[in-house]
CSV table of C-alpha atoms and ligand atoms in Angstrom, one decimal:
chain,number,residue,atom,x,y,z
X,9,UNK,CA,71.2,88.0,78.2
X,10,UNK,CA,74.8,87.8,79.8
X,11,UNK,CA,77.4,85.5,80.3
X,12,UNK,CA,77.9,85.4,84.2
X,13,UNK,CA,80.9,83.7,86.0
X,14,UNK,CA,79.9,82.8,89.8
X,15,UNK,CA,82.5,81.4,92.5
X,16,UNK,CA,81.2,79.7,95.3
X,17,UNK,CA,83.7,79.3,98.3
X,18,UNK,CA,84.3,76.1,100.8
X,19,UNK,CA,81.8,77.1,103.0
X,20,UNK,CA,79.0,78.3,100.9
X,21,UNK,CA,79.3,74.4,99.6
X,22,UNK,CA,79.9,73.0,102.7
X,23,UNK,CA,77.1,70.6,103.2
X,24,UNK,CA,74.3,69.4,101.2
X,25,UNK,CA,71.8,72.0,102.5
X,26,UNK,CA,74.3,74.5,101.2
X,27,UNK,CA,74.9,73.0,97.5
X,28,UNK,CA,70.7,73.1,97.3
X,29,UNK,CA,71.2,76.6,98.0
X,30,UNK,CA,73.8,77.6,95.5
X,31,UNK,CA,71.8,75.4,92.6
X,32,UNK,CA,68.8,77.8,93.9
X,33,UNK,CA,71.2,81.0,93.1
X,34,UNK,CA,72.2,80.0,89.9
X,35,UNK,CA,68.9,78.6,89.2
X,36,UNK,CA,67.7,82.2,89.4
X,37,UNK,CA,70.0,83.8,87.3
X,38,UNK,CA,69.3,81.0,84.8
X,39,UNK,CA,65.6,81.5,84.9
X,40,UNK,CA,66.3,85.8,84.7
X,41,UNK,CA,68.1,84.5,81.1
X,42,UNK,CA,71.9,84.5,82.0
X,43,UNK,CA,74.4,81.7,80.8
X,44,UNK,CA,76.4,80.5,83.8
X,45,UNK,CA,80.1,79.6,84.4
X,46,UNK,CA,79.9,78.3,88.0
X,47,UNK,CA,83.6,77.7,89.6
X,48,UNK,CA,83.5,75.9,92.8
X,49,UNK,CA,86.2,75.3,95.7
X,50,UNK,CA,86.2,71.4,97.6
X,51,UNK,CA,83.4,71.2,100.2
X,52,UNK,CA,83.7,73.2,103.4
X,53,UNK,CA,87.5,72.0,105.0
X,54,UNK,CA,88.1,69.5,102.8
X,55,UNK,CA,91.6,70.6,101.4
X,56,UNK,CA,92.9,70.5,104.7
X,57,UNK,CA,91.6,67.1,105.4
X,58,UNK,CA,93.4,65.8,102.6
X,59,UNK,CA,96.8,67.9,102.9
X,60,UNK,CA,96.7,66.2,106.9
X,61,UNK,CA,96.2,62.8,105.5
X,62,UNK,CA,98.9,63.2,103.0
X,63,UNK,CA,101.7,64.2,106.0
X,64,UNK,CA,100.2,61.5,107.6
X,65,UNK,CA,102.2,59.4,105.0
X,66,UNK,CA,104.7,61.5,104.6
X,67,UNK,CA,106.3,64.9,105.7
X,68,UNK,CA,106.8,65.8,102.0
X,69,UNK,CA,104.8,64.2,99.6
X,70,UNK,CA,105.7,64.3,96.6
X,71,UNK,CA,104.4,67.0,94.5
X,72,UNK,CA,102.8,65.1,91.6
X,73,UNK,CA,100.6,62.9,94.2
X,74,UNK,CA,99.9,66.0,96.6
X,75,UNK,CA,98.5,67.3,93.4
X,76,UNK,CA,96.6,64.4,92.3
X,77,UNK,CA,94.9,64.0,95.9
X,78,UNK,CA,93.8,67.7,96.5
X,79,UNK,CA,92.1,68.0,93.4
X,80,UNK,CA,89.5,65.6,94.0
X,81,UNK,CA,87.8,68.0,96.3
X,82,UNK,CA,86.6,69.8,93.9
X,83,UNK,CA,85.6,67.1,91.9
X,84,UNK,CA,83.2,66.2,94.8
X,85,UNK,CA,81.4,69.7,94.8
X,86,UNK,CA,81.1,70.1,91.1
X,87,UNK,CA,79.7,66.7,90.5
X,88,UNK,CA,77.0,67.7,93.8
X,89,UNK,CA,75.8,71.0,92.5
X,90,UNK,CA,75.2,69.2,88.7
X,91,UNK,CA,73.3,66.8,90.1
X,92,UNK,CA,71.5,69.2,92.5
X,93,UNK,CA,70.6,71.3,89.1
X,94,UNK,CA,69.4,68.4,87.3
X,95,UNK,CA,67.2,66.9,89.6
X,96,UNK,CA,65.6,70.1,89.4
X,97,UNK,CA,65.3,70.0,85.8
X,98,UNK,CA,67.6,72.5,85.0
X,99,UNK,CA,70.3,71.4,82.7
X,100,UNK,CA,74.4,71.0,83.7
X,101,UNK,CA,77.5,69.6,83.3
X,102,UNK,CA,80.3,69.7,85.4
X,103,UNK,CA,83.9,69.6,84.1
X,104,UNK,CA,87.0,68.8,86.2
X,105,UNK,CA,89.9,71.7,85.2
X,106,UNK,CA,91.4,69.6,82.5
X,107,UNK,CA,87.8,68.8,80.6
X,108,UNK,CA,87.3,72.6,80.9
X,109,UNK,CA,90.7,73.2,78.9
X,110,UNK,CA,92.6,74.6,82.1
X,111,UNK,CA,95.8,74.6,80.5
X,112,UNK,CA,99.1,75.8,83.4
X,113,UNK,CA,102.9,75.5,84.0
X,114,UNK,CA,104.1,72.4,85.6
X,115,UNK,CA,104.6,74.3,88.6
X,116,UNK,CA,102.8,71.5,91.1
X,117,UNK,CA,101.4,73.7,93.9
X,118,UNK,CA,101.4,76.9,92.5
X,119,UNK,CA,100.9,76.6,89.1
X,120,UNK,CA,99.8,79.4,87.0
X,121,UNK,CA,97.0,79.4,83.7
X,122,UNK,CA,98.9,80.0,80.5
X,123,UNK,CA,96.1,79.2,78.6
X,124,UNK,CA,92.2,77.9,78.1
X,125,UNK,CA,90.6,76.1,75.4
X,126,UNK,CA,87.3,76.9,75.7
X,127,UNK,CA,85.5,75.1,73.0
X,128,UNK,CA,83.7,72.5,75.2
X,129,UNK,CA,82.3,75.0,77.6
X,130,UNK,CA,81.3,77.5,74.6
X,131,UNK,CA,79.6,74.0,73.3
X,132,UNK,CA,77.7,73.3,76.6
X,133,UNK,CA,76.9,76.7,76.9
X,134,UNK,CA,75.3,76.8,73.1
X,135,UNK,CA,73.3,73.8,74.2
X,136,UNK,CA,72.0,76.2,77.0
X,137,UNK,CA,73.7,74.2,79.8
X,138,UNK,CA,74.9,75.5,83.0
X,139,UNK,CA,78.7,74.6,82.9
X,140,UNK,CA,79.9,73.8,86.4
X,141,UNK,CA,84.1,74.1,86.4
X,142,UNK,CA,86.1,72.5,89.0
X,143,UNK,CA,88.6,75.1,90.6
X,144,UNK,CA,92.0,75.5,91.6
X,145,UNK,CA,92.9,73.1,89.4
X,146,UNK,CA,94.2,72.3,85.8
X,147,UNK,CA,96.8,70.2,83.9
X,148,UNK,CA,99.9,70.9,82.5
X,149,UNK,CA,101.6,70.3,78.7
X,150,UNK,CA,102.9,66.7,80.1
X,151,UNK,CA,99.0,66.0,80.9
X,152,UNK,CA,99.8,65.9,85.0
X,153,UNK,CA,96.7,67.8,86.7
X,154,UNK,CA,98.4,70.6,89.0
X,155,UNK,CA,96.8,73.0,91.3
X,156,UNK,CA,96.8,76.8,92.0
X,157,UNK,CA,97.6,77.3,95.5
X,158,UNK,CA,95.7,77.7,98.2
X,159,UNK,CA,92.8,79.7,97.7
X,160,UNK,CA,93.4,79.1,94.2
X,161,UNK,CA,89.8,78.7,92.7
X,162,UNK,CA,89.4,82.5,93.1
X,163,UNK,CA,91.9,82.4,90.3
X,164,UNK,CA,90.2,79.8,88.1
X,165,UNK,CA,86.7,82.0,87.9
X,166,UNK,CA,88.3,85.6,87.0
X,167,UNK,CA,90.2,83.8,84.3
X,168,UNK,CA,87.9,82.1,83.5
X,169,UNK,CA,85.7,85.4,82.9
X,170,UNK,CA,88.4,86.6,81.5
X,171,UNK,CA,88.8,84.3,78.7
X,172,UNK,CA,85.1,84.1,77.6
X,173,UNK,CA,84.6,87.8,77.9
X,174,UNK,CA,81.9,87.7,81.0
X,175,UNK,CA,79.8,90.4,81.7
X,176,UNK,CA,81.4,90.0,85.4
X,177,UNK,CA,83.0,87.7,87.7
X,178,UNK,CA,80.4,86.9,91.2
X,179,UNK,CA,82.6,85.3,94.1
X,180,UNK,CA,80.3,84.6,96.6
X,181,UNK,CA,81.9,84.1,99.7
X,182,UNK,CA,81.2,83.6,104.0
X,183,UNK,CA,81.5,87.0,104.2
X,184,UNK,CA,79.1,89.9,102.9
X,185,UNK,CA,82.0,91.9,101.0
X,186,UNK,CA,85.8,93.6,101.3
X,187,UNK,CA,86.1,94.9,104.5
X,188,UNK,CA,88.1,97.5,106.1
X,189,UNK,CA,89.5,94.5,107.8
X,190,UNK,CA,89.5,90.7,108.1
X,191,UNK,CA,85.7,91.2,110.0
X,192,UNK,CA,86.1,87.8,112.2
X,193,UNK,CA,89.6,89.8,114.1
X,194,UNK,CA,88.2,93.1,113.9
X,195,UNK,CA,84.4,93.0,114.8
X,196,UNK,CA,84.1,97.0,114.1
X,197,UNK,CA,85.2,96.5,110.2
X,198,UNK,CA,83.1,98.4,107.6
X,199,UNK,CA,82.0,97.0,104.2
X,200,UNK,CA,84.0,99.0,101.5
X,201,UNK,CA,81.1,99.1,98.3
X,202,UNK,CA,83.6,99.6,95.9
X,203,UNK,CA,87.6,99.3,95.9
X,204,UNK,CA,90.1,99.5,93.6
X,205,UNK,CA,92.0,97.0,91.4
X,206,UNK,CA,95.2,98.5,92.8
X,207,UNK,CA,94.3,98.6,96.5
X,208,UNK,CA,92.7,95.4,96.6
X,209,UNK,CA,95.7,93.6,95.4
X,210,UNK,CA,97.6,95.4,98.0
X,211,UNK,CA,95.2,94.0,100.7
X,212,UNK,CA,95.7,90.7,98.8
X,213,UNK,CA,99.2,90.3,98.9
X,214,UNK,CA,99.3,91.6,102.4
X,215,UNK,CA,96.8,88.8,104.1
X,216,UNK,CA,93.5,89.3,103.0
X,217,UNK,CA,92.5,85.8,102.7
X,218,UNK,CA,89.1,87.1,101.1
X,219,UNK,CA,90.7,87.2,97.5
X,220,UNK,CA,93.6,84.7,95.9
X,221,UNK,CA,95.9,87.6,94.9
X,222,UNK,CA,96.6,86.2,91.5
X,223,UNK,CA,92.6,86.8,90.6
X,224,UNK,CA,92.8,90.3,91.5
X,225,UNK,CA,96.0,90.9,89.2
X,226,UNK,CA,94.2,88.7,86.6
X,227,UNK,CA,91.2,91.3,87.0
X,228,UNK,CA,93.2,94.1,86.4
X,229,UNK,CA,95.2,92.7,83.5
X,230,UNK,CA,92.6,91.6,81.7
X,231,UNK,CA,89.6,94.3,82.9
X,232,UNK,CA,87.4,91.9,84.8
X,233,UNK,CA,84.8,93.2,86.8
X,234,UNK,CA,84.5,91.6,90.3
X,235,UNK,CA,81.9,91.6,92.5
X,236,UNK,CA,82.5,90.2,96.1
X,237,UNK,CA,79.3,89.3,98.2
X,238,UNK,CA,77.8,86.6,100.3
X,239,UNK,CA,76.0,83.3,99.1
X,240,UNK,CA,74.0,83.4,102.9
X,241,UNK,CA,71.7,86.5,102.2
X,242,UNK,CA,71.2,88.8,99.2
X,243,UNK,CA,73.0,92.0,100.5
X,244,UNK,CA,74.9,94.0,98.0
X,245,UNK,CA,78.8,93.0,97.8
X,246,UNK,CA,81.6,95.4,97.0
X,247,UNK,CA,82.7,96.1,93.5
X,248,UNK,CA,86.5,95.6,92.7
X,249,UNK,CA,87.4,97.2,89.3
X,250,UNK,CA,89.3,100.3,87.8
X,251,UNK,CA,87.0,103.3,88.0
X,252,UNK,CA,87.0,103.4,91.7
X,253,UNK,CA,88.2,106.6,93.0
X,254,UNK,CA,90.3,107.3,96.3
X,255,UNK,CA,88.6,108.0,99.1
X,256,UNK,CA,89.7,111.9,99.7
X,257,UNK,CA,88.8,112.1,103.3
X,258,UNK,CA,89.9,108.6,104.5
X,259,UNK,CA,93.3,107.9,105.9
X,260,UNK,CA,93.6,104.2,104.2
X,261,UNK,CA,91.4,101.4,102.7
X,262,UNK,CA,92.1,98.9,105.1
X,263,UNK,CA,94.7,97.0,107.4
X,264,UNK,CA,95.7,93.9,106.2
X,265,UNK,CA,97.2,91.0,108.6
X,266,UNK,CA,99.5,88.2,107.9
X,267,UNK,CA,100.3,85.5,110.8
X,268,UNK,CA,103.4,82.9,111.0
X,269,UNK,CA,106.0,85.4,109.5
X,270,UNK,CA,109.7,85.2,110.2
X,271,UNK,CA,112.0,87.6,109.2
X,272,UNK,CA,115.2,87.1,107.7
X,273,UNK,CA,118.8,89.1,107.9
X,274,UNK,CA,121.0,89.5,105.5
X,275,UNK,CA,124.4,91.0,106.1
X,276,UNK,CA,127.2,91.8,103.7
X,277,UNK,CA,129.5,94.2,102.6
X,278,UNK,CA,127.9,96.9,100.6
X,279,UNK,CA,124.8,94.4,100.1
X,280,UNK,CA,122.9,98.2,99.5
X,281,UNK,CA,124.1,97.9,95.6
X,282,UNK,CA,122.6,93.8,95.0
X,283,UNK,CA,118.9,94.7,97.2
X,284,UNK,CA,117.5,95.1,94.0
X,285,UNK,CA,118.7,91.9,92.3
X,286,UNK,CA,117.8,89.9,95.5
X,287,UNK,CA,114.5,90.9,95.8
X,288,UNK,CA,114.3,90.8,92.1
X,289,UNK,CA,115.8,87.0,92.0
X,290,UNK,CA,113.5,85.8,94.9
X,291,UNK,CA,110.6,87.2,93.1
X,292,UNK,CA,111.3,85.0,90.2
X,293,UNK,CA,111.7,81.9,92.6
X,294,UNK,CA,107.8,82.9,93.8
X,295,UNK,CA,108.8,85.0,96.9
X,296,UNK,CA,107.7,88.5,97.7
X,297,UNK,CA,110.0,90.5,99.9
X,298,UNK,CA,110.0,94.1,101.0
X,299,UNK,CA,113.7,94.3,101.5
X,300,UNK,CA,114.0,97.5,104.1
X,301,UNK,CA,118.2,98.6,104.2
X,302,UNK,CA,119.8,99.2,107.4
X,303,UNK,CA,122.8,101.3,106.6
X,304,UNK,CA,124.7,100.0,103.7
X,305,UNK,CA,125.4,96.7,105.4
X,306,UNK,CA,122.6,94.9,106.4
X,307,UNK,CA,119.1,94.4,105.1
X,308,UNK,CA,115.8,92.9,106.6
X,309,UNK,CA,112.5,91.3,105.2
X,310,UNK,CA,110.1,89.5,106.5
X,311,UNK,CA,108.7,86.4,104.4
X,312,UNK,CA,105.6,83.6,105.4
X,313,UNK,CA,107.6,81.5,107.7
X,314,UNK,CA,106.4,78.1,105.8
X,315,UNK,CA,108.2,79.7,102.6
X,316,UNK,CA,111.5,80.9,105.2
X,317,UNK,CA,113.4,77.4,103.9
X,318,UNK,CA,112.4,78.5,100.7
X,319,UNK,CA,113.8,81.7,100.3
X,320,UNK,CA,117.1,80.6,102.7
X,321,UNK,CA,118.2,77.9,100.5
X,322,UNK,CA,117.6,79.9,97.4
X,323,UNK,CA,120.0,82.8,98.9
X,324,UNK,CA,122.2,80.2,99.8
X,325,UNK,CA,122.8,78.6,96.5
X,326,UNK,CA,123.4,82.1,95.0
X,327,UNK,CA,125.5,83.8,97.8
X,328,UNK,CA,128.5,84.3,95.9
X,329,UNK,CA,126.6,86.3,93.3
X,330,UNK,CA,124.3,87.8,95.8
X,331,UNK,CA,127.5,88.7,97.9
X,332,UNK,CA,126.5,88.3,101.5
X,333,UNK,CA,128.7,86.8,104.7
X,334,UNK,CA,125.6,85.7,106.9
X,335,UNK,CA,122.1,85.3,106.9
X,336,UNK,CA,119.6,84.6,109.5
X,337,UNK,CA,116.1,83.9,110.6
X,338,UNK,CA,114.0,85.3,113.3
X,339,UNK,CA,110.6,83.7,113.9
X,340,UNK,CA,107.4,84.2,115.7
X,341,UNK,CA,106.1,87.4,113.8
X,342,UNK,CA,102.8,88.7,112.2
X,343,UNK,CA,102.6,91.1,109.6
X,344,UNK,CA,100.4,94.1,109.9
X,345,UNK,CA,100.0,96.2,106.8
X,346,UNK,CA,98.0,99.4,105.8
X,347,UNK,CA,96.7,99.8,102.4
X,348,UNK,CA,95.6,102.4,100.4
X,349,UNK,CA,97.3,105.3,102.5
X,350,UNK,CA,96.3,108.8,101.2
X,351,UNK,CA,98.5,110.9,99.9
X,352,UNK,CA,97.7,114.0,103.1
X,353,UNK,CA,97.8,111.1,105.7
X,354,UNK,CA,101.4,109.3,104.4
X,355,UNK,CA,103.7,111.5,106.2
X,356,UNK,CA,101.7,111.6,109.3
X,357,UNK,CA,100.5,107.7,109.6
X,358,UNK,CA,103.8,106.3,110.5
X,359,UNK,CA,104.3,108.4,113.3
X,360,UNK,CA,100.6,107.3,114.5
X,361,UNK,CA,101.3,103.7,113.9
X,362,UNK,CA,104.8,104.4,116.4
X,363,UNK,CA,102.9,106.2,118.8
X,364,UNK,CA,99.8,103.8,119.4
X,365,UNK,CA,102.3,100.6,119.2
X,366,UNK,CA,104.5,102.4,122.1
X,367,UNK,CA,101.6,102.9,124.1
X,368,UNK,CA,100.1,99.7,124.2
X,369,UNK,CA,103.9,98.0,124.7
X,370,UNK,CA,103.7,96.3,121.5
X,371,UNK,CA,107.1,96.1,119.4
X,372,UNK,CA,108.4,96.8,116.1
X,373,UNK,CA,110.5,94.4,114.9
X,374,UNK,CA,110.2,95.6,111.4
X,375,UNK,CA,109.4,98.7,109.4
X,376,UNK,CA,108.5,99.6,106.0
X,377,UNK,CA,106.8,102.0,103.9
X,378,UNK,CA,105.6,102.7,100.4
X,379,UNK,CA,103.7,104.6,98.4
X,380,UNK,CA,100.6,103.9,99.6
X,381,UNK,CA,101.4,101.4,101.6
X,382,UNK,CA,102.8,101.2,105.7
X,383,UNK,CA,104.0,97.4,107.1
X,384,UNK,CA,105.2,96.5,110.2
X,385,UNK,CA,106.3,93.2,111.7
X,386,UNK,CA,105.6,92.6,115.3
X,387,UNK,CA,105.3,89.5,118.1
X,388,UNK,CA,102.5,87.5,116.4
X,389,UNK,CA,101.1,87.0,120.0
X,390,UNK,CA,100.1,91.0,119.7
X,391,UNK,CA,98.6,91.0,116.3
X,392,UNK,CA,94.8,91.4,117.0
X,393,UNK,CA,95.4,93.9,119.9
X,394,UNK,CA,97.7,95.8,117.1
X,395,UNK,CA,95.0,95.7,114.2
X,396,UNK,CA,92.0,96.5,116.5
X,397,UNK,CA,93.5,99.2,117.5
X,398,UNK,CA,95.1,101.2,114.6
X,399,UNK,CA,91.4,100.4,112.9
X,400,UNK,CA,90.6,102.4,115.3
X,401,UNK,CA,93.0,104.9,115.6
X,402,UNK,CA,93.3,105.4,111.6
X,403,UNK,CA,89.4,106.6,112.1
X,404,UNK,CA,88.6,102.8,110.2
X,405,UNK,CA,85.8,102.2,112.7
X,406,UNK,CA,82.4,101.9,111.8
X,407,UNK,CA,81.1,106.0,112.0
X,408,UNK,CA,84.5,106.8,113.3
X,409,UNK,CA,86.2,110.7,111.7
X,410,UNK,CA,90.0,110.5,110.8
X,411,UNK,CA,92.3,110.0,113.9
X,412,UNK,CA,95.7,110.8,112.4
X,413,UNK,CA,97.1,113.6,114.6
D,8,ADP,P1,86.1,81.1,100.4
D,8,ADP,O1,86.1,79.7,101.0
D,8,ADP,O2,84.7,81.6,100.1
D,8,ADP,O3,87.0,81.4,99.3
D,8,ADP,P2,87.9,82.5,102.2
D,8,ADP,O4,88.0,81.9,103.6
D,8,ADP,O5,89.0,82.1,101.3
D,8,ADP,O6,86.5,82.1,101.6
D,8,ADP,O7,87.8,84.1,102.3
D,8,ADP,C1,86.8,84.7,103.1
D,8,ADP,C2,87.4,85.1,104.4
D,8,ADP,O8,88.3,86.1,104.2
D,8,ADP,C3,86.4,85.7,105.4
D,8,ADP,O9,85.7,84.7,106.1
D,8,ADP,C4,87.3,86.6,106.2
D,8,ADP,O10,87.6,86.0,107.5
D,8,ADP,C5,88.6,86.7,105.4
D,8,ADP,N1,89.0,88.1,105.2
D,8,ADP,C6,90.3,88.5,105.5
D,8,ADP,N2,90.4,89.8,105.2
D,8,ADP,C7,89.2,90.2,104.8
D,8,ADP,C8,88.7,91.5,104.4
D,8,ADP,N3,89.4,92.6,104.4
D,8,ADP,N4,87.4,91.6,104.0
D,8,ADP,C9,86.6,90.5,104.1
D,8,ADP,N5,87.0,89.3,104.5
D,8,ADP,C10,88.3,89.1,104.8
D,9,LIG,N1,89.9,74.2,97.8
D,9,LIG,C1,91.1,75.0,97.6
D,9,LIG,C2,91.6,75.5,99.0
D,9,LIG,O1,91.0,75.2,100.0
D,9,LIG,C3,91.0,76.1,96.7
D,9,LIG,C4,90.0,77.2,97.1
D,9,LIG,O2,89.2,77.0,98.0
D,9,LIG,O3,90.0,78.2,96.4
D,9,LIG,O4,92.6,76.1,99.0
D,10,MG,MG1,89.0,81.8,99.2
């Protein structure tokens, strides 16, 4: 017997046919002998129902009540799929985040899990009780329920695997795995079986909406072994985890894309000797930048254009320690970013990326590489014609050999 956590997704709750379905799944599981932890996220699209009647009200709700309204969503689901087990004689309880000990900051929004006191759920799971767990959400030391971001519940379940020592975390998802690339843009994606902590944290970060990126560092801090797969048919997932070796003869893992990116400018004397410090500072205030120098003077990185204000009036408020004359924002970009880029191929793919971009007209605004990673910023208009076609290129294809020349 194991201790299981599953995550079920928007869609694969999204209607009543669909809860029957999941209660089916973990009925299974239950009946095989398994104790169950089952996260779930709100019903299909209903987040984004209630963040749009929220700016009905008001452009910026506050933070508290934005909190307080989004977090019923879940509370919907969980109470469904408890009563979907019962009726069906299998035993359940669902627990909002704060009844399942979810203890976070008080960042409203995008809070993080300090802390979990699992007591109750060990309880219900002693009685033999599926224990259903509302995600994304939690409550902080002041008792004021907060939420994890969007996409958050992803979070919830691995550390919530974490914390009672699961055999493994099961997100089940719309999709049947990790795939080379987001498979609704790029129809020729292939299904990776297994991927690393590492490089699917990198596909994370960079836009791959298939995993919150704070589960997969969770995973990797705390050795959580992730399986992504589909709750529509009973096709093997992939594997995320730490004994996953590179693929030698591949060129990358997998592109990842980020729409509505703006990049911002940053110009000041000898601002070459502070790039560490502002990228380091922004970090802190929740924004990831790839700062990329341009001569000693000038630097460049691109940031999520709803977090552009963000990061502006954070720079702002610390320009005299920062040292910088102007700043500036450029908007209308997507992100394109390749992952997991072998170490025979690194030298070589930037030159491919160039090439293939000039040829089909498409511009780089914006450049950056890493160790095994290659971004560049470009018109969003262009982004699927970009991403379709360096899949392609970088041999990513479905049967297709390496392409890097
Ligand atoms: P859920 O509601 O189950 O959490 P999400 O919409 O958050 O589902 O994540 C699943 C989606 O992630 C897929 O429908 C797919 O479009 C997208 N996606 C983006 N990149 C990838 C990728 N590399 N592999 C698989 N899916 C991806
Ligand atoms: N329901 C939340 C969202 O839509 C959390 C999640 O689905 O993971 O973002
Ligand atoms: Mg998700």
């Amino acid at each position: 017997m194991a201790l299981i956590v599953q995550k079920y997704g928007g869609t694969s709750v999204g209607s009543i046919d669909r809860i029957r379905k999941v209660a089916k799944r973990v009925m299974d599981k239950r009946n095989a002998g398994h104790q169950l932890v089952v996260v779930l996220s709100a019903m299909g699209k209903t987040t984004d129902e209630l963040v749009k009647l929220a700016k009905e009200i008001s452009p910026h709700p506050d933070e508290r009540d934005l909190d307080m309204l989004v977090s019923t969503g879940e509370q919907v689901s969980i109470a469904l799929l408890s009563m979907a087990l019962q009726r069906e004689g299998c035993r359940a309880v669902a627990l909002t985040g704060w009844q399942a000990g979810i203890l976070t900051d008080c960042c409203h929004g995008d809070a993080r899990i300090r802390h979990f006191e699992n007591n109750r759920i060990c309880g219900h799971l002693q009685e033999g009780k599926v224990v259903i767990v509302a995600g994304f959400q939690g409550v902080d030391e002041h008792g004021e329920i907060t939420t994890l971001g969007r996409g958050g519940s992803d979070t919830s379940a691995v550390a919530l695997a974490a914390s009672l020592g699961a055999e493994r975390c099961e997100i089940y998802t719309d999709v049947t795995g990790v795939f080379t690339a987001d498979p609704r843009l790029v129809p020729t994606a292939q299904k990776l079986s297994a991927i690393s902590y590492q490089d699917m944290l990198d596909l994370a970060q960079l836009g791959a909406g298939v995993l919150h990126p704070r589960s997969v560092e969770t995973a990797r801090k705390r050795h959580v072994r992730l399986v992504v797969r589909s709750s529509f048919s009973d096709e093997e997932g992939t594997y995320v985890g730490a004994d996953v070796p590179a693929q030698a003869e591949s060129v990358a893992r997998g592109i990842a894309h980020q729409e509505q990116i703006s990049i911002l400018w940053v110009k000041g004397r000898e601002i070459h000797r502070r790039t560490p410090m502002l990228t380091g500072n922004l970090r802190e205030a929740g924004v990831m930048a790839n700062a990329v120098l341009h001569g000693t003077d000038l630097l460049s990185f691109p940031v999520a254009t709803e977090q552009h204000k963000k990061a502006a009036a954070f720079l702002q408020e610390q320009q005299e320690s920062l040292g910088f004359d102007e700043m500036e924002a450029e908007h209308g970009f997507a992100m394109v970013s390749l992952v997991g880029v072998s170490r025979h191929a690194s030298s070589k793919v930037p030159k491919t990326i160039k090439r293939k971009m000039k040829a089909l007209q498409v511009p780089i605004r914006w450049f950056h590489q890493s160790e095994r990673k290659v971004s560049i910023a470009l018109p969003a208009e262009q982004v699927k014609t970009a991403v379709r076609a360096l899949h392609r290129e970088l041999g990513l294809d479905a049967g297709e050999k390496l392409a890097v020349k």
